[in-house]
PDB file of C-alpha atoms in Angstrom:
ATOM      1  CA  UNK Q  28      38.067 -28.241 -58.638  1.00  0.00           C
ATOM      2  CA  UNK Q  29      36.413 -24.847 -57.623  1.00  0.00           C
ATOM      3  CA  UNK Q  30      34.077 -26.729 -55.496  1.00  0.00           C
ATOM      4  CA  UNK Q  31      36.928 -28.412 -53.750  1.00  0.00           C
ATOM      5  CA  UNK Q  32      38.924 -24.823 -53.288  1.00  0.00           C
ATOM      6  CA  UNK Q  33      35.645 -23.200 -52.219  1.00  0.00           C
ATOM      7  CA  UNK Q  34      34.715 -25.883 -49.656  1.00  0.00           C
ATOM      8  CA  UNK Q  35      38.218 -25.784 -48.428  1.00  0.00           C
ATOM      9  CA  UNK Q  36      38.418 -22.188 -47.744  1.00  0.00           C
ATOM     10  CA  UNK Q  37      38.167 -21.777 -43.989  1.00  0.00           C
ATOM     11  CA  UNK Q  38      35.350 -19.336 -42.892  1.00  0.00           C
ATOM     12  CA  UNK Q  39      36.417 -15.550 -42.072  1.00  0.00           C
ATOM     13  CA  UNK Q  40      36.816 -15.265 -38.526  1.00  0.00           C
ATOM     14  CA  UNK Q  41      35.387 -11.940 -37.023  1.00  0.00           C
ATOM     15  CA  UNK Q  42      37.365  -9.972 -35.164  1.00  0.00           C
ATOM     16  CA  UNK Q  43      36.004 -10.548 -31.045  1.00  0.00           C
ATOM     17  CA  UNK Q  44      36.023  -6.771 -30.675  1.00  0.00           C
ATOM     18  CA  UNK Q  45      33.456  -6.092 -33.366  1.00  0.00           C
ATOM     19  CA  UNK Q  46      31.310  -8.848 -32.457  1.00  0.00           C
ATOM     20  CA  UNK Q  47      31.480  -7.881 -28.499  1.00  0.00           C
ATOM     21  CA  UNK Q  48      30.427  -4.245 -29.807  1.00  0.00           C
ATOM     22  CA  UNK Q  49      27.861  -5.227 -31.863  1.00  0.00           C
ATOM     23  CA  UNK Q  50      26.424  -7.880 -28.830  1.00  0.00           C
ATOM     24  CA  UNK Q  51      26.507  -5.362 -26.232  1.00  0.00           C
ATOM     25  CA  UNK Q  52      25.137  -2.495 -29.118  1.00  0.00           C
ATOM     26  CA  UNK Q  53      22.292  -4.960 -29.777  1.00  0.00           C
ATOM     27  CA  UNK Q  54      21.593  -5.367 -26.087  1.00  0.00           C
ATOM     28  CA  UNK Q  55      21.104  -1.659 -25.618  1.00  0.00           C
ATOM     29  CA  UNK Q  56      18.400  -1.543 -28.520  1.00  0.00           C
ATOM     30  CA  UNK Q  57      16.674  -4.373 -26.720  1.00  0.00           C
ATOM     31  CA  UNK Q  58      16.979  -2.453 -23.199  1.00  0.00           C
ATOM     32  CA  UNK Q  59      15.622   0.336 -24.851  1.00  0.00           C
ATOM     33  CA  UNK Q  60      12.599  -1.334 -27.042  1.00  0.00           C
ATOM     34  CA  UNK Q  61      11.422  -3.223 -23.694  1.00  0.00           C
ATOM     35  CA  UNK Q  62      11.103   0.349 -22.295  1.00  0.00           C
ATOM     36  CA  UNK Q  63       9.132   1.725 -24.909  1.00  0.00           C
ATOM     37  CA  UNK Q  64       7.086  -2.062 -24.654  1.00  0.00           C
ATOM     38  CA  UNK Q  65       6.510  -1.425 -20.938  1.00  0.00           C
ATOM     39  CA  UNK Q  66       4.959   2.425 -21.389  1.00  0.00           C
ATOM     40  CA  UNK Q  67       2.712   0.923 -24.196  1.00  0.00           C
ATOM     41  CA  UNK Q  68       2.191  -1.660 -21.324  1.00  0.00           C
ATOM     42  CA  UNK Q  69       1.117   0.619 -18.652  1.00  0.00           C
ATOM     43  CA  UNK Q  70      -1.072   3.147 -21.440  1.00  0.00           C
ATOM     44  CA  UNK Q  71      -2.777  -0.575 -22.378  1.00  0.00           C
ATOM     45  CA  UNK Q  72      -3.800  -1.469 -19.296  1.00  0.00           C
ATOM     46  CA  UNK Q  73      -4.930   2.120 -17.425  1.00  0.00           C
ATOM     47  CA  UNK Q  74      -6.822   2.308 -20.192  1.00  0.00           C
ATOM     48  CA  UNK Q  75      -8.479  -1.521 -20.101  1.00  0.00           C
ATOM     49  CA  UNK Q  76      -7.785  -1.812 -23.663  1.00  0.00           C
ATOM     50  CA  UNK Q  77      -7.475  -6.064 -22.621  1.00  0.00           C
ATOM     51  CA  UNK Q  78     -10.830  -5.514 -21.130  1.00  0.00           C
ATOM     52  CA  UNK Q  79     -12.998  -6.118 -24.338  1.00  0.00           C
ATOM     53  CA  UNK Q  80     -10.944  -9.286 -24.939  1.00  0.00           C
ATOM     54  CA  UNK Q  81     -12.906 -10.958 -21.833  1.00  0.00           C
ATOM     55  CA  UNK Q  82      -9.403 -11.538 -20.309  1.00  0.00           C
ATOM     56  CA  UNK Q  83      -9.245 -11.219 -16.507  1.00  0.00           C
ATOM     57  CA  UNK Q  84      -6.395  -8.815 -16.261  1.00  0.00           C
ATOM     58  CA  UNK Q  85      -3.561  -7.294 -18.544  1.00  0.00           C
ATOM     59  CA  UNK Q  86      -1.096 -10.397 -17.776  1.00  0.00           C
ATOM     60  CA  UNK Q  87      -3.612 -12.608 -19.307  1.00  0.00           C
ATOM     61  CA  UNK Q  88      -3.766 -10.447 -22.514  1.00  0.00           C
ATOM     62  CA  UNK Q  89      -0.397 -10.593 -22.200  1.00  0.00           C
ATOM     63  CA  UNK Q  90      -0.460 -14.024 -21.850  1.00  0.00           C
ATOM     64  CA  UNK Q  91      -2.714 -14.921 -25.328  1.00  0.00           C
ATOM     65  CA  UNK Q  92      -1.442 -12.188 -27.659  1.00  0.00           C
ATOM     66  CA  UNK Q  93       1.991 -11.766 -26.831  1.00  0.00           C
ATOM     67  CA  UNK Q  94       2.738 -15.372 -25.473  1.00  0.00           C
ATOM     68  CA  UNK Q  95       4.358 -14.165 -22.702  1.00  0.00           C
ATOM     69  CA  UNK Q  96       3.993 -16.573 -19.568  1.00  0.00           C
ATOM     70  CA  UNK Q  97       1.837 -15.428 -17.349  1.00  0.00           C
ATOM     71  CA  UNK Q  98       4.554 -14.906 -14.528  1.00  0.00           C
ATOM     72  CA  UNK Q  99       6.372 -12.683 -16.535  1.00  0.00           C
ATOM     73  CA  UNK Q 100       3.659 -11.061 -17.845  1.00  0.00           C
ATOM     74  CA  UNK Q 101       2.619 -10.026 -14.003  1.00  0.00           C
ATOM     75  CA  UNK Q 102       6.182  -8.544 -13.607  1.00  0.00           C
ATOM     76  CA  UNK Q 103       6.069  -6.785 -16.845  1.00  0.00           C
ATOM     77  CA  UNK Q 104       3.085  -4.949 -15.888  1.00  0.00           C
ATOM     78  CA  UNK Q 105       4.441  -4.614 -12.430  1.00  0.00           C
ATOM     79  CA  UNK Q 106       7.550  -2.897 -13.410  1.00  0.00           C
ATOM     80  CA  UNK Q 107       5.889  -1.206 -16.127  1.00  0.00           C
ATOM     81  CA  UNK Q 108       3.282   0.526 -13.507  1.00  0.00           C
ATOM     82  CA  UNK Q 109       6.336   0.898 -11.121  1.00  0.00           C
ATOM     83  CA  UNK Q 110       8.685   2.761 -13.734  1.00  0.00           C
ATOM     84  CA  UNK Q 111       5.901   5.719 -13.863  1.00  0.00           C
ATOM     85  CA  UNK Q 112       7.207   6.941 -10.743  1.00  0.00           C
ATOM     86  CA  UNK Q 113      10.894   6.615 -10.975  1.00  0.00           C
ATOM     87  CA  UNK Q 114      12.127   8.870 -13.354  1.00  0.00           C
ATOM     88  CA  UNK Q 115      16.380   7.856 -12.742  1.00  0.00           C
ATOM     89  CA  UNK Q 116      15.583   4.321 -13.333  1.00  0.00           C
ATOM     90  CA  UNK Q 117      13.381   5.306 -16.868  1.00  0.00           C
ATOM     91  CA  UNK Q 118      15.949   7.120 -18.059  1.00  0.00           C
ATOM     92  CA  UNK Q 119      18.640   4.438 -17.562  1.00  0.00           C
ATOM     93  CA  UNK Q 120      16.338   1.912 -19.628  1.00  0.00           C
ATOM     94  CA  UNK Q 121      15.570   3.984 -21.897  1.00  0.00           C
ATOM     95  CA  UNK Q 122      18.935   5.024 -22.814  1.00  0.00           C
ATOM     96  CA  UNK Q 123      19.496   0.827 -23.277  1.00  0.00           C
ATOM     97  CA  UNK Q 124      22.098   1.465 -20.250  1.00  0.00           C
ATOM     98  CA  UNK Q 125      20.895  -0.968 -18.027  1.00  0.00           C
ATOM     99  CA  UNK Q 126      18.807  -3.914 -18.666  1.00  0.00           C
ATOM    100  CA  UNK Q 127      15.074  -5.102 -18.123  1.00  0.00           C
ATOM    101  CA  UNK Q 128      16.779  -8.022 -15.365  1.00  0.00           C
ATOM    102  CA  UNK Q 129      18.164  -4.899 -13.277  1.00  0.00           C
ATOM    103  CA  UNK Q 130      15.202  -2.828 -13.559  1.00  0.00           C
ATOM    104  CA  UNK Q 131      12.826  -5.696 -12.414  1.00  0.00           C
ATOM    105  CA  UNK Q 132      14.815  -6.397  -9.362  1.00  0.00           C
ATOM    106  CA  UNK Q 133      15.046  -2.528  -8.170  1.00  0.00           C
ATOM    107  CA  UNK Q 134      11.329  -1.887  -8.840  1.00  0.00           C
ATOM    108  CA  UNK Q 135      10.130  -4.172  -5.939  1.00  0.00           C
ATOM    109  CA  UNK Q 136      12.238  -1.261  -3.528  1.00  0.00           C
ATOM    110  CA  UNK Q 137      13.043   1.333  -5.308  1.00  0.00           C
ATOM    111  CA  UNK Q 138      11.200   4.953  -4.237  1.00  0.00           C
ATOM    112  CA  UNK Q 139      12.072   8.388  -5.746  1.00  0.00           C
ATOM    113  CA  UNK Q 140      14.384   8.787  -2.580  1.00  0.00           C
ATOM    114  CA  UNK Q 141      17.008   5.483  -3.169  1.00  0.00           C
ATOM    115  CA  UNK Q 142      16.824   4.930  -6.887  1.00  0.00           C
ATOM    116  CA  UNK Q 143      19.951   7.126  -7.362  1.00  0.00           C
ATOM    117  CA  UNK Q 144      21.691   4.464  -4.978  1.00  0.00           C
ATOM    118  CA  UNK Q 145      20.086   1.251  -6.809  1.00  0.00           C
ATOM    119  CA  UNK Q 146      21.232   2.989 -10.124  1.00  0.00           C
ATOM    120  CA  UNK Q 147      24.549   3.385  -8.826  1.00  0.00           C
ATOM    121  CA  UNK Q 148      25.135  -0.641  -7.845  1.00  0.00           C
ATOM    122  CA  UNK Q 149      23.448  -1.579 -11.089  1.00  0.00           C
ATOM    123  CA  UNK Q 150      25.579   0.377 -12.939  1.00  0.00           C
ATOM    124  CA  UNK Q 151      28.789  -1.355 -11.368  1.00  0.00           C
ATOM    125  CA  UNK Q 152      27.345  -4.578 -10.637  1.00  0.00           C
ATOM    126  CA  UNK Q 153      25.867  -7.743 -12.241  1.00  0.00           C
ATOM    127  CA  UNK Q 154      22.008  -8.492 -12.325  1.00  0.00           C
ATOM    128  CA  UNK Q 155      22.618 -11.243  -9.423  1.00  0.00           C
ATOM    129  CA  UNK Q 156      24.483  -8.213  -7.487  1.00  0.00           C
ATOM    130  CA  UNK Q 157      21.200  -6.155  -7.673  1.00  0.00           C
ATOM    131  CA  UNK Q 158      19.092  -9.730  -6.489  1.00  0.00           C
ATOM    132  CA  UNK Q 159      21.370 -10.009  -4.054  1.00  0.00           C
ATOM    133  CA  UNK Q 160      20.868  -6.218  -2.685  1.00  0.00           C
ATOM    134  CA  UNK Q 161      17.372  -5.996  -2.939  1.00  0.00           C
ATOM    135  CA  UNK Q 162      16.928  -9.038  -0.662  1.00  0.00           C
ATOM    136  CA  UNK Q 163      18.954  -7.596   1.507  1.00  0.00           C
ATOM    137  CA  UNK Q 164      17.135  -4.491   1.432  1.00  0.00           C
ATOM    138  CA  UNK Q 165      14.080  -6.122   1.789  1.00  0.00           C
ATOM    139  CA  UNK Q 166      15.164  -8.253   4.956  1.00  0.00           C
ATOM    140  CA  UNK Q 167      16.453  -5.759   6.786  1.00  0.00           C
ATOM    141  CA  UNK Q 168      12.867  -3.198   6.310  1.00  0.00           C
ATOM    142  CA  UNK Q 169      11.205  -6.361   7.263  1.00  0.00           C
ATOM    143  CA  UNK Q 170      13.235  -6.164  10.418  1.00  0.00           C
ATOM    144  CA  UNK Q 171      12.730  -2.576  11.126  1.00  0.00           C
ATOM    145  CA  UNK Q 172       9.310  -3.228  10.437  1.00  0.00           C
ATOM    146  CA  UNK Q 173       8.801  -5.797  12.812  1.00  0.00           C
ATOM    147  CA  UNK Q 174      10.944  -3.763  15.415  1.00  0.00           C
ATOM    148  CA  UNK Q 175       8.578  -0.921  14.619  1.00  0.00           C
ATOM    149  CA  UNK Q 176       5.416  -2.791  15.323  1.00  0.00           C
ATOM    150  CA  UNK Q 177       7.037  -4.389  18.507  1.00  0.00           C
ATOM    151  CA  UNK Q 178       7.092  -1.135  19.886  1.00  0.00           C
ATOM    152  CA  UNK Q 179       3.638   0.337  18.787  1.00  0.00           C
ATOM    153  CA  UNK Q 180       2.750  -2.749  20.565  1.00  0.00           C
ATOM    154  CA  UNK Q 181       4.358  -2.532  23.610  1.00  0.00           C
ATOM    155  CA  UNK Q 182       3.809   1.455  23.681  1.00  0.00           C
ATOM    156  CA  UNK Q 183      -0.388   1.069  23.729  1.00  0.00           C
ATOM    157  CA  UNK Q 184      -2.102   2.728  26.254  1.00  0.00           C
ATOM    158  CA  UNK Q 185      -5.551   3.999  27.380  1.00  0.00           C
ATOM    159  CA  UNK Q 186      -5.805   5.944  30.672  1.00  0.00           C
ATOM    160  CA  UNK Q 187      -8.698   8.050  32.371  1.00  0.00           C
ATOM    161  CA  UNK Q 188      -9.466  10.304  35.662  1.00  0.00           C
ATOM    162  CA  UNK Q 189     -12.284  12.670  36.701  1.00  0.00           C
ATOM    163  CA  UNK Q 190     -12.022  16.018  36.680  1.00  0.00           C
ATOM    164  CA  UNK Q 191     -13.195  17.853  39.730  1.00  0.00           C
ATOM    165  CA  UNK Q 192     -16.641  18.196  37.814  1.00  0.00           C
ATOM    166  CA  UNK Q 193     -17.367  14.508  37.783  1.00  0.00           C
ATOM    167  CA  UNK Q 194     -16.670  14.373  33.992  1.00  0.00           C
ATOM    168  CA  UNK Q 195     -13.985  11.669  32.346  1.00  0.00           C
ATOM    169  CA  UNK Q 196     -10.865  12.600  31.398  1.00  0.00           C
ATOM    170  CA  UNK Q 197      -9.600  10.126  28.316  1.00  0.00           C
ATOM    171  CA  UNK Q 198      -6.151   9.772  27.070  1.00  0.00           C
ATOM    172  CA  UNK Q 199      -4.928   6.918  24.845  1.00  0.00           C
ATOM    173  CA  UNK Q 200      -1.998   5.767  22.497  1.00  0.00           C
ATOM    174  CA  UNK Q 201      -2.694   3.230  19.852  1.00  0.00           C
ATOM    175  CA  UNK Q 202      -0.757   1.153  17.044  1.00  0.00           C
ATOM    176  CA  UNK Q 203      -1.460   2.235  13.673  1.00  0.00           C
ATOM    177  CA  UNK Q 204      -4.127  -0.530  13.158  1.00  0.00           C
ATOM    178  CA  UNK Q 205      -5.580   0.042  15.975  1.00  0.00           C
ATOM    179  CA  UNK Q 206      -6.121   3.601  16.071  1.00  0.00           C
ATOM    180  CA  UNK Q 207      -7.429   3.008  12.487  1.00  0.00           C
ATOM    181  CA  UNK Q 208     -10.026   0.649  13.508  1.00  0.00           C
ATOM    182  CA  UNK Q 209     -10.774   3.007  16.357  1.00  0.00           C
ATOM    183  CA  UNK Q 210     -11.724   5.915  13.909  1.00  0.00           C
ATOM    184  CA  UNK Q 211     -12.954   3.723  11.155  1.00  0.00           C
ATOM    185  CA  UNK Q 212     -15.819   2.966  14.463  1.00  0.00           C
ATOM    186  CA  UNK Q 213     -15.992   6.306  15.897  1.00  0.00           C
ATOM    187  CA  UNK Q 214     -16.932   7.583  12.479  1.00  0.00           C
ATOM    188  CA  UNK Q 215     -19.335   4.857  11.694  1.00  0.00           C
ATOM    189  CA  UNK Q 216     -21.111   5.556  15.050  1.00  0.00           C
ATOM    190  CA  UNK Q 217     -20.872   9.453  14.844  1.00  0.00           C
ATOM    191  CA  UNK Q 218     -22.450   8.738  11.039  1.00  0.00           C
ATOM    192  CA  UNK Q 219     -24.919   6.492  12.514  1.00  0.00           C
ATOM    193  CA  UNK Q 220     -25.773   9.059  15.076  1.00  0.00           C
ATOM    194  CA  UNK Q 221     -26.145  11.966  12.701  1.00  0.00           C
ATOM    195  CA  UNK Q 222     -28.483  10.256  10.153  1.00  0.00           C
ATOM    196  CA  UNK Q 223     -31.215   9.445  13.642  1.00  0.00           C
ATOM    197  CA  UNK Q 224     -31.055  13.099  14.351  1.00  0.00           C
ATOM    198  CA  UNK Q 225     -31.593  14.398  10.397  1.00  0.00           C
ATOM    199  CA  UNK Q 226     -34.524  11.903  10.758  1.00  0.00           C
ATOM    200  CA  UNK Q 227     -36.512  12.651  13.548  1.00  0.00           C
ATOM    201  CA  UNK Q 228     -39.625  14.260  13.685  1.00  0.00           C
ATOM    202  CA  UNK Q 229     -40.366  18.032  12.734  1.00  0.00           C
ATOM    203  CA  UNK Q 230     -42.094  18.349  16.854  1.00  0.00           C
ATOM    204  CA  UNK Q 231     -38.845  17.570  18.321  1.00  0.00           C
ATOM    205  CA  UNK Q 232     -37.414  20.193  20.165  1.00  0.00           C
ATOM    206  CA  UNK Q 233     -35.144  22.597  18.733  1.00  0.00           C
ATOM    207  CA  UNK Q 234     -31.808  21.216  20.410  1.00  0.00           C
ATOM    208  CA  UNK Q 235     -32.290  17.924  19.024  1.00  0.00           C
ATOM    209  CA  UNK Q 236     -32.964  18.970  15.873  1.00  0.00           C
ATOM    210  CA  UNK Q 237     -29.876  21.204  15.399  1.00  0.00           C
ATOM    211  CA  UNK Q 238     -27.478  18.341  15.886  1.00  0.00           C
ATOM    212  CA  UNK Q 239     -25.446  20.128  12.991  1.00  0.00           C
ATOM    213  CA  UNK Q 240     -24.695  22.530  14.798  1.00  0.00           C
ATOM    214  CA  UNK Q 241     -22.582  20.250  17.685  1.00  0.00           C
ATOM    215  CA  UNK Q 242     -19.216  20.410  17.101  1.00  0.00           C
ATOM    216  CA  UNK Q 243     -17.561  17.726  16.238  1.00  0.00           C
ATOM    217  CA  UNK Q 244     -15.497  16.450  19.505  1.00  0.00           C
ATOM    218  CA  UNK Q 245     -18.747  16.549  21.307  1.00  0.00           C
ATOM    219  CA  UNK Q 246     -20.381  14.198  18.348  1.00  0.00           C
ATOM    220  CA  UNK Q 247     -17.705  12.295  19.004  1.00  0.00           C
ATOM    221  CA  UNK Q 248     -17.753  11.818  22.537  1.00  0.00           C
ATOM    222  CA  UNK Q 249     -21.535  10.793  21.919  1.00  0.00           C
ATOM    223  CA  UNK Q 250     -20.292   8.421  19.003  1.00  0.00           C
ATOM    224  CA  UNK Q 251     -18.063   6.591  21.936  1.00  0.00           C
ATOM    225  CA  UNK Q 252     -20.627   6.147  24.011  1.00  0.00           C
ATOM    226  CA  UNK Q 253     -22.944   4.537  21.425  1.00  0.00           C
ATOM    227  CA  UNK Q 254     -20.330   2.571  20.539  1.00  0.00           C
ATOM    228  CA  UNK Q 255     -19.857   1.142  24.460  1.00  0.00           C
ATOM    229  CA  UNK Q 256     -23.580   0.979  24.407  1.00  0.00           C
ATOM    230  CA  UNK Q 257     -22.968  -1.579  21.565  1.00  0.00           C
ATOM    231  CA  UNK Q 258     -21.117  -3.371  23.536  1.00  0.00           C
ATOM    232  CA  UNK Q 259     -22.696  -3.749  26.842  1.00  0.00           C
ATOM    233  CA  UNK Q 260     -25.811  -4.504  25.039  1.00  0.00           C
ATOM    234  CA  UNK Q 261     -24.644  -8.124  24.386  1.00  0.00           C
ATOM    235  CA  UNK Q 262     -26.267 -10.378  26.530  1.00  0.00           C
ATOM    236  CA  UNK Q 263     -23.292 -11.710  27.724  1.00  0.00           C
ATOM    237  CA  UNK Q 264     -22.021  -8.573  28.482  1.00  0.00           C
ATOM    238  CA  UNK Q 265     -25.081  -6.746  29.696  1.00  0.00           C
ATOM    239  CA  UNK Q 266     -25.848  -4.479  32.975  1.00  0.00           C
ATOM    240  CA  UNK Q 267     -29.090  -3.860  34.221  1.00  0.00           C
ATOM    241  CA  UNK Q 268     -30.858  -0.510  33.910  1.00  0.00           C
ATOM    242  CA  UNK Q 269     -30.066   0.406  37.588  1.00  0.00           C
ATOM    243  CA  UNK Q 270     -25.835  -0.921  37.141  1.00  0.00           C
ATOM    244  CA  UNK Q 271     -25.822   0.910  33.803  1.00  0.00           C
ATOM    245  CA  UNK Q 272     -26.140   3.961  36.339  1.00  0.00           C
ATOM    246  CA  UNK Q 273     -26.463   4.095  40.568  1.00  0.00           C
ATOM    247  CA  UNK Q 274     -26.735   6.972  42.506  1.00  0.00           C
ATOM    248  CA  UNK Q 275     -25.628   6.528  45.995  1.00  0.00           C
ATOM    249  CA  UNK Q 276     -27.618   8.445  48.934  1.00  0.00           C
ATOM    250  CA  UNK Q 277     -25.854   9.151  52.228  1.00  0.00           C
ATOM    251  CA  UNK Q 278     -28.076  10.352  54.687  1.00  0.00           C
ATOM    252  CA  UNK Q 279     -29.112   9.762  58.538  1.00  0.00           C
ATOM    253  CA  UNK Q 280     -31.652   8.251  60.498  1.00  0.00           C
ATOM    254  CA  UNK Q 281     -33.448  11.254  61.299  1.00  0.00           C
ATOM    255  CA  UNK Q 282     -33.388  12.779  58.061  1.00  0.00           C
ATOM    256  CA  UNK Q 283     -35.529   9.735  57.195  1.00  0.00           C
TER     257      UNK Q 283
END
């Protein structure tokens, strides 16, 4: 009879306010452990403690202690190298305020400058509300990116004259990657240049020996012409000693 009473006692029903608390008090602890899990994260792997294991990277540790999938293992080592530099967006997960979804989506934008912003639409918004504004974010710095490059591209020039002493007169403008490749050469040839001249002979004379003692534009202007020497030196492209430089004569009959 006490069985039958027992087993027809209905189960207590918990109030839906406690148990939303206690879900969304839960959910901060967890917000706030993965932060603490992602600074032992980013310690572990600056220090290549997953090294010894033979793995080939921190995910992969990850991957065989932890069980984490290797995808999300990437993106917890992502975000957890990201977080060092965005002190807003630390404090918010480690508070529990806003969770590891959020976080991973504003770490693939967010700088020092804008985190305050991202912060502020996680805050109000939904984890898909944050996807959805960091692809948008994204897109539209691809755009200004490509609009940037369109005009480096279009802006690239290289002009010349001679001055009234016979010497050139350069002036150029560059994109980014070209300019870099420019200097990246000019440096390797003014390098290239300086290690002949610490190696020549002690009987050379004394202004080939003090090389060091050019400054640096001039070493330069010698580095460009070594490196157009490099390139007329191709067969297809090469001159003959007399083209590489003529001297024209203008004289009379009977000055011959």
């Amino acid at each position: 009879m006490d069985q039958l009473t027992a087993s027809a006692t209905p189960p207590r029903v918990r109030n839906l306010a406690i148990l939303e608390d206690e879900i969304t008090e839960l959910a901060a602890h967890l917000n706030a452990a993965t932060y603490r899990l992602l600074t032992l994260i980013r310690e572990f792997d600056e220090r290549h403690g997953w090294s010894g294991a033979g793995m080939k990277s921190c995910a992969h540790w990850l991957n065989w202690k932890c069980g984490i999938a290797l995808g999300a293992a990437r993106e917890k080592v992502r975000v957890a190298h990201a977080l060092d530099g965005l002190p807003q967006i630390s404090s918010a997960l480690r508070g529990g305020k806003i969770s590891f979804s959020k976080v991973r989506a504003m770490t693939r934008v967010a700088t020092p400058q804008n985190e305050d912003y991202l912060l502020m639409i996680a805050n109000h918004g939904t984890a898909a509300h944050v996807e959805r504004l960091v692809r948008n974010y994204r897109r539209v710095k691809r755009s200004e990116a490509l609009k940037r490059d369109q005009q480096h591209h279009a802006l690239r020039e290289l002009n010349w004259y001679i001055d009234s002493d016979g010497s050139y007169v350069l002036k150029a403008r560059m994109s980014p990657e070209q300019g870099a490749r420019f200097a990246q050469a000019l440096d390797a040839a003014t390098g290239a240049i300086h290690e002949e001249q610490r190696n020549v002979a002690e009987d050379v004379s004394a202004e080939t020996s003090n090389y060091n003692e050019t400054p640096i534009a001039a070493r330069r202007a010698d580095a460009l012409e070594r490196i157009a020497d490099s390139y007329l030196s191709k067969e297809e492209n090469a001159v003959t000693g007399g083209d590489r430089c003529t001297l024209h004569l203008h004289t009379d009959i009977n000055t011959l």
